[in-house]
Amino acid sequence: MAINFDEIIDRHGTYSTQWDYIEDRFGRADILPFSISDTDFSVPTGVQDAIKRRIEHPIYGYTRWNHEEYKESVCNWFEKQDNVKISKNWISYSPSVIFSVSVFIRIKSEPGDSVAVFTPMYDAFYGVIKENNRFLVPIRLGNAYSDYNVDWDSLEAVLKQKQTKILLLTNPHNPTGKVFSKEELKLISELCEKYEVFIISDDIHRDVVFDQYKYVPLTEVRKKDMVLCSSASKTFNIPGLIGSYLIQPDEQLYAAFQIELKQKNALSSVSILGMLAQV
Ligand SMILES: Cc1ncc(COP(=O)(O)O)c(C=O)c1O
């Protein structure tokens, strides 16, 4: 069934971070809160139905993500939407994209190292880099009239610095909406390879792309020294159900992430509703 995007749904009284805590967050109640990226559109009815069916079962026990349906849901989405083949063996659950980013910052760099980012930038990255005791190195994107182009000389100058260990990419980029082309991704990847810089690609907005652009996942140009972190949460407006996934083609890094997820943080039991919503 099609979604009616003109329907106004009152979210007050649902503990909504966006609508119920305006005064708490901004110090005054008479403003419109456009600072959180969830939307006021209802989620697809197929998702609602799957959740309702599961709620009917009266036991909500520990639940596994590591099964065919979960991993295939990601592979199928990339194949159907982007004509891109992803192996099931590369897929892992993660509780959130920011958790994945934080873990890979710790796995692939040491305190005191630098993480390069294209600015302007999604605000949560400032905290995740700083609180992991890494330095943030900004690379300014061009302006809107230049399609937010990459300044290749600045990028190379930053990647060249020996303390730069990670490039944290957002594709599509938040907040500009820039979608990196395959050619741009190739050039970025070549420079990162030259200077041995790991790439974390946050592709959470992968489905929010204007018609004339095409989203290309980083795996199309690089399968080594990278991780792609994403989630169904933005596309289907389900961040409150909790859950995200990552694509990690390198077996050793995949195993390292599983240790973080299961042993170090005991976070591998998935939210039942989040998992079903994604599938
Ligand atoms: C670029 C980007 N990454 C990550 C997130 C948050 O993802 P998660 O809630 O899965 O940590 C957001 C949310 O706005 C975002 O815009």
XYZ file of N, CA and C and ligand atoms in Angstrom:
853
model
N 0.835 -1.205 0.000
C 0.000 0.000 0.000
C 0.873 1.260 0.000
N 0.485 2.257 -0.814
C 1.288 3.479 -0.885
C 1.142 4.289 0.408
N 2.179 4.997 0.760
C 2.146 5.863 1.942
C 1.596 7.225 1.521
N 0.719 7.776 2.341
C 0.221 9.123 2.093
C 1.152 10.114 2.787
N 2.014 10.738 2.003
C 3.016 11.630 2.595
C 2.419 12.951 3.071
N 1.137 13.203 2.731
C 0.503 14.442 3.197
C -0.245 14.271 4.516
N -0.340 13.039 4.970
C -1.058 12.804 6.229
C -0.247 13.383 7.394
N -0.926 14.153 8.242
C -0.227 14.717 9.400
C -0.448 13.798 10.592
N 0.639 13.289 11.136
C 0.540 12.353 12.259
C 1.095 13.046 13.504
N 0.260 13.167 14.516
C 0.690 13.830 15.746
C 1.560 12.873 16.552
N 2.795 13.251 16.778
C 3.712 12.371 17.505
C 3.863 12.763 18.972
N 3.157 13.809 19.397
C 3.275 14.220 20.804
C 2.820 13.094 21.717
N 3.450 12.986 22.860
C 3.045 11.974 23.847
C 3.550 10.575 23.513
N 4.577 10.473 22.645
C 5.135 9.153 22.311
C 6.597 9.038 22.787
N 7.001 9.940 23.703
C 8.412 10.040 24.119
C 9.307 10.337 22.917
N 8.770 11.009 21.928
C 9.535 11.332 20.726
C 10.624 12.358 21.069
N 11.863 12.016 20.784
C 12.962 12.952 21.061
C 12.717 14.257 20.304
N 12.262 14.125 19.064
C 12.044 15.300 18.219
C 10.935 16.212 18.746
N 9.757 15.642 19.072
C 8.580 16.479 19.337
C 8.248 16.670 20.806
N 8.642 15.739 21.675
C 8.220 15.825 23.077
C 9.219 16.543 23.983
N 10.406 16.841 23.481
C 11.444 17.399 24.362
C 12.059 18.672 23.798
N 11.218 19.488 23.159
C 11.740 20.693 22.496
C 12.352 21.651 23.525
N 11.592 21.915 24.601
C 12.076 22.864 25.606
C 13.324 22.321 26.299
N 13.267 21.031 26.595
C 14.387 20.366 27.242
C 15.666 20.488 26.398
N 15.514 20.417 25.086
C 16.695 20.414 24.220
C 17.128 21.813 23.794
N 16.151 22.731 23.625
C 16.506 24.039 23.058
C 16.245 25.218 24.013
N 15.706 24.932 25.206
C 15.502 26.005 26.170
C 14.236 26.808 25.923
N 13.481 26.513 24.915
C 12.192 27.167 24.670
C 11.303 26.204 23.877
N 9.965 26.382 24.069
C 9.036 25.389 23.527
C 8.390 25.815 22.210
N 8.566 27.106 21.828
C 7.785 27.637 20.706
C 8.537 27.575 19.377
N 9.335 26.553 19.175
C 10.036 26.436 17.889
C 9.757 25.065 17.261
N 9.983 24.997 15.953
C 9.812 23.718 15.256
C 11.140 22.970 15.279
N 11.134 21.747 15.762
C 12.402 21.027 15.930
C 12.809 20.263 14.675
N 13.663 20.871 13.863
C 14.087 20.183 12.631
C 15.525 19.685 12.736
N 15.915 19.268 13.923
C 17.335 18.936 14.081
C 17.608 17.438 14.163
N 16.575 16.634 14.153
C 16.807 15.188 14.271
C 16.390 14.532 12.976
N 17.220 13.598 12.482
C 16.832 13.022 11.198
C 15.996 11.760 11.352
N 14.812 11.917 11.981
C 13.741 10.974 11.680
C 12.642 11.794 11.014
N 11.684 11.148 10.403
C 10.669 11.889 9.660
C 9.309 11.687 10.325
N 8.313 12.417 9.832
C 6.968 12.295 10.385
C 6.065 11.494 9.455
N 6.671 10.668 8.609
C 5.914 9.772 7.726
C 5.772 8.409 8.388
N 4.631 7.766 8.148
C 4.451 6.442 8.756
C 5.341 5.426 8.047
N 5.746 4.392 8.781
C 6.606 3.365 8.171
C 5.741 2.491 7.260
N 6.358 1.782 6.317
C 5.563 0.975 5.379
C 4.677 -0.025 6.128
N 3.500 -0.276 5.579
C 2.562 -1.178 6.263
C 3.133 -2.593 6.398
N 3.966 -2.995 5.437
C 4.595 -4.326 5.529
C 5.425 -4.452 6.792
N 6.115 -3.384 7.140
C 6.929 -3.377 8.361
C 6.003 -3.438 9.585
N 4.965 -2.625 9.551
C 4.020 -2.617 10.692
C 3.404 -4.001 10.883
N 3.039 -4.642 9.780
C 2.403 -5.966 9.876
C 3.354 -6.993 10.479
N 4.616 -6.962 10.044
C 5.602 -7.927 10.556
C 5.762 -7.764 12.069
N 5.774 -6.520 12.506
C 5.942 -6.253 13.941
C 4.707 -6.701 14.724
N 3.531 -6.394 14.167
C 2.284 -6.782 14.861
C 2.225 -8.294 15.014
N 2.586 -9.015 13.959
C 2.568 -10.489 14.017
C 3.474 -10.987 15.128
N 4.642 -10.397 15.248
C 5.600 -10.883 16.257
C 5.126 -10.530 17.674
N 4.481 -9.387 17.806
C 4.009 -8.959 19.132
C 2.948 -9.921 19.665
N 2.193 -10.529 18.751
C 1.167 -11.505 19.156
C 1.770 -12.688 19.907
N 3.008 -13.027 19.566
C 3.677 -14.109 20.304
C 4.097 -13.542 21.659
N 3.715 -14.196 22.772
C 3.842 -13.526 24.067
C 5.219 -13.577 24.719
N 6.213 -14.100 24.056
C 7.535 -14.150 24.693
C 8.545 -13.391 23.836
N 9.254 -12.470 24.489
C 10.206 -11.620 23.773
C 11.620 -11.889 24.280
N 12.118 -13.066 23.956
C 13.417 -13.491 24.514
C 14.605 -13.004 23.699
N 15.807 -13.378 24.155
C 17.046 -13.056 23.419
C 16.911 -13.566 21.990
N 17.386 -12.786 21.057
C 17.103 -13.081 19.649
C 18.358 -12.950 18.798
N 18.479 -13.858 17.842
C 19.688 -13.945 17.017
C 19.542 -13.160 15.709
N 20.612 -12.471 15.340
C 20.624 -11.811 14.026
C 21.324 -12.670 12.986
N 22.193 -13.586 13.451
C 23.079 -14.265 12.505
C 22.369 -15.435 11.824
N 21.518 -15.125 10.856
C 20.815 -16.152 10.078
C 20.610 -15.630 8.654
N 20.211 -16.555 7.786
C 20.114 -16.236 6.348
C 19.208 -15.045 6.075
N 18.018 -15.042 6.715
C 17.040 -13.983 6.393
C 17.619 -12.601 6.683
N 18.311 -12.501 7.809
C 18.875 -11.196 8.176
C 19.921 -10.761 7.147
N 20.878 -11.673 6.873
C 21.985 -11.291 5.994
C 21.496 -11.097 4.551
N 20.558 -11.961 4.142
C 20.031 -11.804 2.776
C 19.255 -10.499 2.607
N 18.657 -10.018 3.688
C 17.887 -8.769 3.554
C 18.802 -7.641 3.073
N 20.041 -7.632 3.548
C 20.985 -6.598 3.112
C 21.440 -6.875 1.678
N 21.835 -8.129 1.415
C 22.321 -8.465 0.055
C 21.242 -8.166 -0.981
N 20.003 -8.569 -0.680
C 18.918 -8.346 -1.636
C 18.674 -6.865 -1.895
N 18.768 -6.079 -0.827
C 18.532 -4.634 -0.985
C 19.575 -4.010 -1.907
N 20.856 -4.368 -1.702
C 21.919 -3.815 -2.552
C 21.763 -4.314 -3.990
N 21.331 -5.556 -4.128
C 21.178 -6.091 -5.483
C 20.006 -5.411 -6.205
N 18.872 -5.309 -5.501
C 17.672 -4.740 -6.135
C 17.796 -3.250 -6.394
N 18.309 -2.522 -5.412
C 18.348 -1.064 -5.543
C 19.514 -0.590 -6.394
N 20.642 -1.273 -6.267
C 21.880 -0.733 -6.852
C 22.541 -1.669 -7.842
N 21.969 -2.888 -7.992
C 22.591 -3.870 -8.880
C 24.018 -4.196 -8.424
N 24.194 -4.285 -7.143
C 25.521 -4.518 -6.548
C 25.497 -5.835 -5.782
N 26.509 -6.644 -5.990
C 26.566 -7.937 -5.299
C 27.384 -7.820 -4.022
N 26.760 -8.264 -2.938
C 27.408 -8.262 -1.624
C 27.356 -9.700 -1.127
N 28.438 -10.195 -0.566
C 28.420 -11.564 -0.042
C 27.772 -11.578 1.344
N 27.011 -12.662 1.594
C 26.379 -12.808 2.916
C 27.426 -12.834 4.034
N 28.597 -13.364 3.692
C 29.645 -13.510 4.720
C 30.213 -12.175 5.195
N 29.909 -11.112 4.477
C 30.458 -9.798 4.851
C 29.518 -9.029 5.794
N 28.317 -9.552 5.991
C 27.292 -8.782 6.720
C 27.349 -9.069 8.218
N 27.360 -8.019 8.989
C 27.197 -8.184 10.436
C 26.158 -7.193 10.942
N 25.465 -7.622 11.968
C 24.607 -6.702 12.709
C 25.489 -5.783 13.548
N 25.018 -4.581 13.812
C 25.626 -3.684 14.798
C 24.478 -2.889 15.424
N 24.549 -2.592 16.716
C 23.411 -1.885 17.329
C 23.154 -0.508 16.736
N 24.211 0.179 16.291
C 23.978 1.478 15.647
C 25.158 1.808 14.746
N 24.926 2.693 13.810
C 26.006 3.101 12.901
C 27.123 3.771 13.692
N 26.735 4.608 14.645
C 27.771 5.303 15.416
C 28.589 4.307 16.253
N 27.948 3.243 16.741
C 28.708 2.196 17.440
C 29.755 1.608 16.493
N 29.353 1.265 15.267
C 30.295 0.699 14.288
C 31.449 1.668 14.023
N 31.112 2.944 13.813
C 32.139 3.944 13.520
C 33.123 4.024 14.682
N 32.581 4.054 15.891
C 33.414 4.171 17.089
C 34.339 2.962 17.234
N 33.789 1.763 17.021
C 34.589 0.539 17.144
C 35.709 0.533 16.104
N 35.386 0.874 14.855
C 36.438 0.830 13.824
C 37.471 1.943 14.004
N 37.081 3.058 14.600
C 38.089 4.076 14.934
C 39.092 3.466 15.918
N 38.566 2.703 16.891
C 39.470 2.111 17.903
C 40.298 0.960 17.325
N 39.687 0.173 16.435
C 40.430 -0.961 15.855
C 41.541 -0.471 14.923
N 41.259 0.588 14.159
C 42.178 0.965 13.090
C 43.055 2.182 13.391
N 43.028 2.677 14.612
C 43.934 3.787 14.940
C 44.242 3.753 16.432
N 45.193 4.574 16.841
C 45.598 4.661 18.244
C 45.230 6.045 18.781
N 45.078 6.168 20.102
C 44.866 7.507 20.667
C 45.967 8.456 20.184
N 45.568 9.679 19.830
C 46.542 10.650 19.321
C 46.626 10.666 17.805
N 46.116 9.624 17.127
C 46.064 9.620 15.659
C 44.949 10.553 15.175
N 44.913 10.759 13.865
C 43.890 11.660 13.297
C 42.883 10.915 12.433
N 41.662 11.441 12.449
C 40.590 10.953 11.584
C 40.194 12.120 10.677
N 40.277 11.899 9.365
C 39.928 12.961 8.412
C 38.450 12.860 8.058
N 37.809 14.019 7.915
C 36.382 14.049 7.545
C 36.138 15.204 6.577
N 35.133 15.036 5.718
C 34.723 16.151 4.866
C 33.758 17.025 5.655
N 34.034 18.330 5.682
C 33.146 19.250 6.400
C 32.408 20.149 5.412
N 31.230 20.699 5.809
C 30.525 20.523 7.083
C 30.182 19.063 7.315
N 29.822 18.732 8.576
C 29.754 17.325 8.918
C 28.673 17.050 9.959
N 28.139 15.842 9.898
C 27.155 15.349 10.874
C 27.711 15.535 12.299
N 26.925 16.178 13.174
C 27.481 16.625 14.456
C 27.973 15.501 15.376
N 27.354 14.318 15.326
C 27.752 13.251 16.256
C 29.194 12.787 16.023
N 29.717 13.027 14.806
C 31.097 12.596 14.531
C 32.111 13.365 15.378
N 31.785 14.640 15.699
C 32.729 15.410 16.516
C 32.975 14.683 17.836
N 31.875 14.268 18.485
C 31.983 13.608 19.787
C 32.677 12.261 19.678
N 32.316 11.486 18.658
C 32.836 10.121 18.572
C 34.357 10.151 18.328
N 34.828 11.133 17.577
C 36.273 11.240 17.325
C 36.988 11.770 18.572
N 36.443 12.840 19.146
C 37.090 13.468 20.302
C 37.109 12.527 21.513
N 35.968 11.893 21.796
C 35.891 11.058 22.999
C 36.669 9.750 22.851
N 37.061 9.412 21.631
C 37.986 8.285 21.444
C 39.436 8.769 21.429
N 39.627 10.041 21.811
C 40.972 10.638 21.902
C 41.737 10.628 20.575
N 41.006 10.874 19.497
C 41.634 11.051 18.185
C 41.418 12.503 17.774
N 42.287 13.004 16.887
C 42.134 14.364 16.382
C 41.306 14.351 15.100
N 40.449 15.351 14.986
C 39.632 15.468 13.772
C 40.339 16.413 12.793
N 40.530 15.960 11.576
C 41.139 16.831 10.564
C 40.101 17.104 9.477
N 39.645 18.362 9.368
C 38.595 18.673 8.388
C 39.134 18.886 6.990
N 38.384 18.428 6.008
C 38.671 18.755 4.603
C 37.388 19.387 4.075
N 37.485 20.669 3.740
C 36.262 21.391 3.383
C 35.779 21.036 1.983
N 34.499 20.685 1.877
C 33.909 20.456 0.554
C 33.643 21.802 -0.115
N 33.614 21.815 -1.433
C 33.257 23.040 -2.157
C 31.807 23.434 -1.880
N 31.371 24.572 -2.457
C 30.016 25.037 -2.158
C 28.968 24.368 -3.056
N 27.710 24.695 -2.795
C 26.601 24.044 -3.494
C 26.693 24.261 -5.005
N 27.191 25.465 -5.421
C 27.242 25.764 -6.856
C 28.290 24.913 -7.571
N 29.214 24.356 -6.803
C 30.245 23.510 -7.429
C 29.949 22.035 -7.157
N 28.684 21.756 -6.781
C 28.292 20.369 -6.495
C 29.079 19.796 -5.317
N 29.448 20.665 -4.377
C 30.212 20.233 -3.190
C 31.425 19.412 -3.609
N 32.199 19.968 -4.539
C 33.321 19.194 -5.072
C 34.429 18.972 -4.038
N 35.214 17.931 -4.278
C 36.332 17.616 -3.388
C 37.552 18.407 -3.843
N 38.227 19.035 -2.890
C 39.496 19.695 -3.188
C 40.585 18.621 -3.053
N 41.015 18.094 -4.195
C 41.902 16.920 -4.180
C 43.260 17.216 -3.557
N 43.731 18.447 -3.726
C 45.030 18.787 -3.132
C 44.940 18.794 -1.612
N 43.821 19.370 -1.093
C 43.644 19.380 0.381
C 43.525 17.962 0.897
N 42.759 17.142 0.168
C 42.574 15.756 0.617
C 43.923 15.053 0.674
N 44.715 15.205 -0.381
C 46.012 14.508 -0.400
C 46.918 15.039 0.712
N 46.889 16.361 0.919
C 47.748 16.938 1.971
C 47.395 16.352 3.339
N 46.098 16.117 3.573
C 45.666 15.561 4.868
C 46.016 14.079 4.968
N 45.753 13.335 3.899
C 46.000 11.878 3.940
C 47.489 11.568 4.067
N 48.296 12.473 3.538
C 49.749 12.312 3.543
C 50.339 12.369 4.957
N 49.681 13.129 5.831
C 50.225 13.279 7.195
C 50.245 11.917 7.871
N 51.384 11.596 8.501
C 51.514 10.206 8.954
C 50.557 9.851 10.097
N 50.089 10.863 10.832
C 49.144 10.530 11.915
C 47.700 10.323 11.418
N 47.429 10.597 10.123
C 46.081 10.366 9.578
C 45.926 8.876 9.285
N 45.091 8.200 10.055
C 44.949 6.744 9.920
C 43.602 6.360 9.302
N 42.628 7.281 9.409
C 41.266 6.939 8.955
C 40.655 8.109 8.197
N 39.959 7.782 7.103
C 39.068 8.763 6.471
C 37.646 8.314 6.781
N 36.907 9.175 7.454
C 35.506 8.867 7.778
C 34.633 9.567 6.741
N 34.112 8.739 5.838
C 33.341 9.249 4.705
C 31.849 9.111 5.028
N 31.030 10.034 4.548
C 29.576 9.853 4.650
C 29.044 9.897 3.230
N 28.442 8.808 2.784
C 28.006 8.707 1.390
C 26.610 8.096 1.324
N 25.586 8.883 0.964
C 25.573 10.314 0.688
C 25.960 11.117 1.928
N 26.510 12.294 1.631
C 27.084 13.106 2.697
C 26.006 13.863 3.473
N 26.124 13.836 4.792
C 25.271 14.633 5.670
C 26.145 15.757 6.203
N 25.784 17.030 6.070
C 24.481 17.554 5.696
C 24.315 17.988 4.237
N 25.293 17.902 3.363
C 25.126 18.522 2.048
C 24.236 17.711 1.110
N 24.139 16.396 1.328
C 23.391 15.545 0.406
C 24.235 15.076 -0.772
N 25.503 15.493 -0.795
C 26.375 15.085 -1.913
C 26.468 13.562 -2.005
N 26.281 13.054 -3.241
C 26.450 11.623 -3.486
C 27.781 11.461 -4.207
N 28.704 10.741 -3.619
C 30.016 10.575 -4.257
C 29.880 9.679 -5.490
N 30.416 10.151 -6.611
C 30.341 9.352 -7.843
C 31.354 8.215 -7.759
N 31.204 7.237 -8.651
C 32.152 6.122 -8.665
C 33.577 6.634 -8.949
N 33.683 7.626 -9.818
C 35.006 8.172 -10.151
C 35.621 8.829 -8.915
N 34.794 9.594 -8.190
C 35.323 10.237 -6.971
C 35.743 9.184 -5.948
N 34.909 8.149 -5.795
C 35.248 7.094 -4.822
C 36.561 6.409 -5.207
N 36.743 6.210 -6.512
C 37.980 5.572 -6.996
C 39.198 6.415 -6.632
N 39.087 7.729 -6.890
C 40.220 8.614 -6.593
C 40.500 8.661 -5.093
N 39.421 8.734 -4.306
C 39.581 8.744 -2.842
C 40.271 7.453 -2.410
N 39.798 6.343 -2.957
C 40.348 5.040 -2.589
C 41.827 4.941 -2.968
N 42.173 5.432 -4.157
C 43.583 5.365 -4.597
C 44.482 6.172 -3.668
N 43.997 7.361 -3.289
C 44.815 8.186 -2.385
C 44.960 7.513 -1.021
N 43.865 6.911 -0.553
C 43.917 6.247 0.760
C 44.848 5.041 0.708
N 44.853 4.366 -0.424
C 45.752 3.216 -0.551
C 47.213 3.686 -0.545
N 47.436 4.763 -1.281
C 48.813 5.301 -1.373
C 49.354 5.655 0.017
N 48.490 6.252 0.850
C 48.975 6.717 2.157
C 48.534 5.799 3.306
N 48.045 4.589 2.969
C 47.664 3.578 3.957
C 46.657 4.113 4.977
N 45.599 4.683 4.440
C 44.531 5.222 5.290
C 43.296 4.324 5.154
N 42.748 3.919 6.279
C 41.551 3.071 6.318
C 40.316 3.944 6.054
N 39.341 3.396 5.339
C 38.119 4.193 5.082
C 36.929 3.593 5.826
N 36.278 4.419 6.634
C 34.975 4.053 7.209
C 33.937 4.811 6.392
N 33.044 4.086 5.726
C 32.031 4.751 4.912
C 30.675 4.613 5.600
N 30.136 5.741 6.035
C 28.826 5.751 6.689
C 27.782 6.019 5.601
N 27.050 4.970 5.229
C 26.098 5.069 4.113
C 24.651 5.016 4.604
N 24.411 5.549 5.789
C 23.070 5.449 6.379
C 22.010 6.151 5.515
N 22.434 7.182 4.761
C 21.463 7.899 3.913
C 21.461 7.366 2.482
N 21.869 6.114 2.302
C 22.078 5.547 0.969
C 20.849 5.623 0.064
N 19.662 5.642 0.653
C 18.450 5.649 -0.181
C 17.839 7.031 -0.357
N 18.465 8.042 0.242
C 17.882 9.387 0.175
C 18.683 10.207 -0.839
N 18.359 9.987 -2.125
C 19.178 10.509 -3.214
C 18.255 11.105 -4.281
N 18.590 12.322 -4.748
C 17.806 12.907 -5.828
C 17.994 12.109 -7.121
N 16.946 12.161 -7.955
C 16.882 11.332 -9.165
C 18.109 11.356 -10.065
N 18.699 12.539 -10.226
C 19.784 12.615 -11.222
C 21.093 12.004 -10.730
N 21.127 11.602 -9.453
C 22.356 11.019 -8.907
C 22.176 9.525 -8.675
N 23.308 8.822 -8.572
C 23.229 7.393 -8.326
C 24.156 7.054 -7.169
N 23.581 6.378 -6.172
C 24.396 5.944 -5.041
C 25.270 4.760 -5.450
N 26.550 4.841 -5.153
C 27.474 3.721 -5.403
C 28.158 3.377 -4.082
N 28.018 2.134 -3.611
C 28.705 1.793 -2.362
C 30.215 1.669 -2.569
N 30.963 1.986 -1.536
C 32.427 1.959 -1.613
C 32.963 0.581 -2.002
N 32.218 -0.476 -1.690
C 32.666 -1.837 -2.040
C 32.843 -2.000 -3.551
N 32.243 -1.129 -4.346
C 32.411 -1.219 -5.800
C 33.818 -0.819 -6.251
N 34.539 -0.092 -5.386
C 35.896 0.307 -5.781
C 36.964 -0.245 -4.837
N 36.550 -0.811 -3.698
C 37.541 -1.188 -2.684
C 36.941 -2.209 -1.734
N 37.665 -3.308 -1.492
C 37.161 -4.300 -0.537
C 38.145 -4.542 0.585
N 39.280 -3.864 0.521
C 40.321 -3.995 1.543
C 40.402 -2.677 2.305
N 40.797 -2.757 3.555
C 41.011 -1.536 4.338
C 39.813 -0.599 4.298
N 38.660 -1.177 4.486
C 37.436 -0.368 4.502
C 36.357 -1.085 5.315
N 35.370 -0.327 5.743
C 34.123 -0.906 6.261
C 32.990 0.010 5.818
N 31.869 -0.584 5.472
C 30.699 0.209 5.109
C 29.648 0.005 6.201
N 29.202 1.090 6.813
C 28.230 1.010 7.904
C 26.916 1.633 7.422
N 25.819 0.925 7.635
C 24.545 1.480 7.202
C 23.407 0.914 8.044
N 22.186 1.232 7.648
C 21.026 0.861 8.453
C 19.772 1.081 7.614
N 18.713 0.365 7.969
C 17.423 0.614 7.313
C 16.697 1.787 7.982
N 17.302 2.357 9.024
C 16.567 3.280 9.889
C 16.131 4.572 9.200
N 16.992 5.150 8.353
C 16.608 6.408 7.709
C 15.615 6.150 6.580
N 15.885 5.117 5.787
C 15.038 4.830 4.633
C 13.595 4.582 5.050
N 13.408 3.807 6.118
C 12.052 3.387 6.491
C 11.546 4.045 7.781
N 12.315 5.018 8.286
C 11.899 5.754 9.481
C 11.693 4.838 10.682
N 12.683 3.988 10.973
C 12.555 3.042 12.081
C 13.706 3.122 13.106
N 14.309 4.303 13.334
C 15.449 4.324 14.263
C 15.071 3.905 15.681
N 13.809 4.086 16.063
C 13.373 3.697 17.414
C 13.300 2.187 17.618
N 13.396 1.418 16.528
C 13.363 -0.042 16.683
C 14.757 -0.601 16.957
N 15.768 0.181 16.710
C 17.179 -0.128 17.017
C 17.766 -1.205 16.099
N 18.897 -0.888 15.555
C 19.632 -1.845 14.735
C 20.273 -1.191 13.532
N 21.390 -1.752 13.118
C 22.071 -1.310 11.907
C 22.874 -2.504 11.421
N 23.573 -2.329 10.307
C 24.403 -3.428 9.824
C 25.704 -2.870 9.291
N 26.666 -3.760 9.106
C 27.868 -3.324 8.420
C 28.299 -4.348 7.394
N 29.082 -3.884 6.428
C 29.612 -4.741 5.368
C 31.130 -4.722 5.504
N 31.673 -5.895 5.827
C 33.112 -5.997 6.083
C 33.672 -7.207 5.329
N 34.250 -6.981 4.138
C 34.753 -8.109 3.339
C 36.015 -8.773 3.894
N 36.741 -8.099 4.774
C 37.999 -8.656 5.289
C 37.702 -9.567 6.493
N 38.090 -10.855 6.342
C 37.734 -11.847 7.379
C 38.266 -11.485 8.761
N 39.512 -11.007 8.792
C 40.120 -10.695 10.096
C 39.416 -9.519 10.775
N 39.099 -8.517 9.976
C 38.411 -7.361 10.561
C 36.989 -7.731 10.963
N 36.382 -8.623 10.176
C 35.041 -9.108 10.522
C 35.099 -9.783 11.895
N 36.114 -10.646 12.068
C 36.257 -11.363 13.346
C 36.540 -10.387 14.488
N 37.364 -9.375 14.207
C 37.682 -8.386 15.251
C 36.414 -7.655 15.686
N 35.559 -7.351 14.724
C 34.310 -6.665 15.082
C 33.397 -7.579 15.911
N 33.376 -8.882 15.591
C 32.531 -9.820 16.349
C 32.975 -9.880 17.815
N 34.287 -9.772 18.049
C 34.780 -9.784 19.436
C 34.279 -8.543 20.178
N 34.321 -7.406 19.495
C 33.808 -6.167 20.105
C 32.313 -6.306 20.411
N 31.594 -6.848 19.436
C 30.133 -6.931 19.559
C 29.723 -7.916 20.658
N 30.332 -9.119 20.611
C 29.876 -10.171 21.526
C 30.613 -10.151 22.848
N 31.962 -10.208 22.774
C 32.720 -10.384 24.016
C 32.888 -9.080 24.787
N 33.374 -8.053 24.099
C 33.716 -6.842 24.855
C 32.489 -6.069 25.308
N 31.432 -6.068 24.489
C 30.292 -5.208 24.813
C 28.975 -5.948 25.000
N 28.970 -7.273 24.762
C 27.766 -8.094 24.941
C 26.529 -7.452 24.304
N 26.684 -7.071 23.032
C 25.582 -6.379 22.351
C 25.056 -7.161 21.146
N 25.346 -8.467 21.084
C 24.990 -9.179 19.855
C 23.578 -9.747 19.849
N 22.877 -9.699 20.986
C 21.473 -10.109 20.944
C 20.668 -8.922 20.405
N 19.981 -9.203 19.309
C 19.393 -8.113 18.535
C 18.017 -7.703 19.101
N 17.589 -6.473 18.812
C 16.202 -6.083 19.116
C 15.286 -6.881 18.177
N 14.355 -7.622 18.743
C 13.477 -8.479 17.929
C 12.790 -7.647 16.848
N 12.217 -6.531 17.265
C 11.420 -5.744 16.325
C 12.299 -5.039 15.296
N 13.491 -4.609 15.731
C 14.418 -3.973 14.802
C 14.862 -4.948 13.724
N 15.157 -6.161 14.154
C 15.629 -7.185 13.205
C 14.519 -7.521 12.202
N 13.296 -7.739 12.716
C 12.195 -8.079 11.814
C 11.856 -6.937 10.879
N 11.924 -5.725 11.381
C 11.619 -4.569 10.533
C 12.598 -4.502 9.376
N 13.871 -4.735 9.652
C 14.865 -4.692 8.571
C 14.597 -5.796 7.540
N 14.362 -6.991 8.031
C 14.122 -8.132 7.108
C 12.907 -7.846 6.234
C 25.388 10.385 8.730
C 24.728 9.756 9.907
N 25.311 8.689 10.493
C 24.741 8.077 11.555
C 23.553 8.525 12.096
C 22.996 7.844 13.301
O 22.916 6.483 13.090
P 22.681 5.514 14.313
O 21.467 6.001 15.045
O 22.477 4.169 13.688
O 23.932 5.582 15.138
C 22.901 9.626 11.520
C 21.621 10.119 12.077
O 21.192 11.186 11.826
C 23.497 10.243 10.400
O 22.928 11.304 9.808
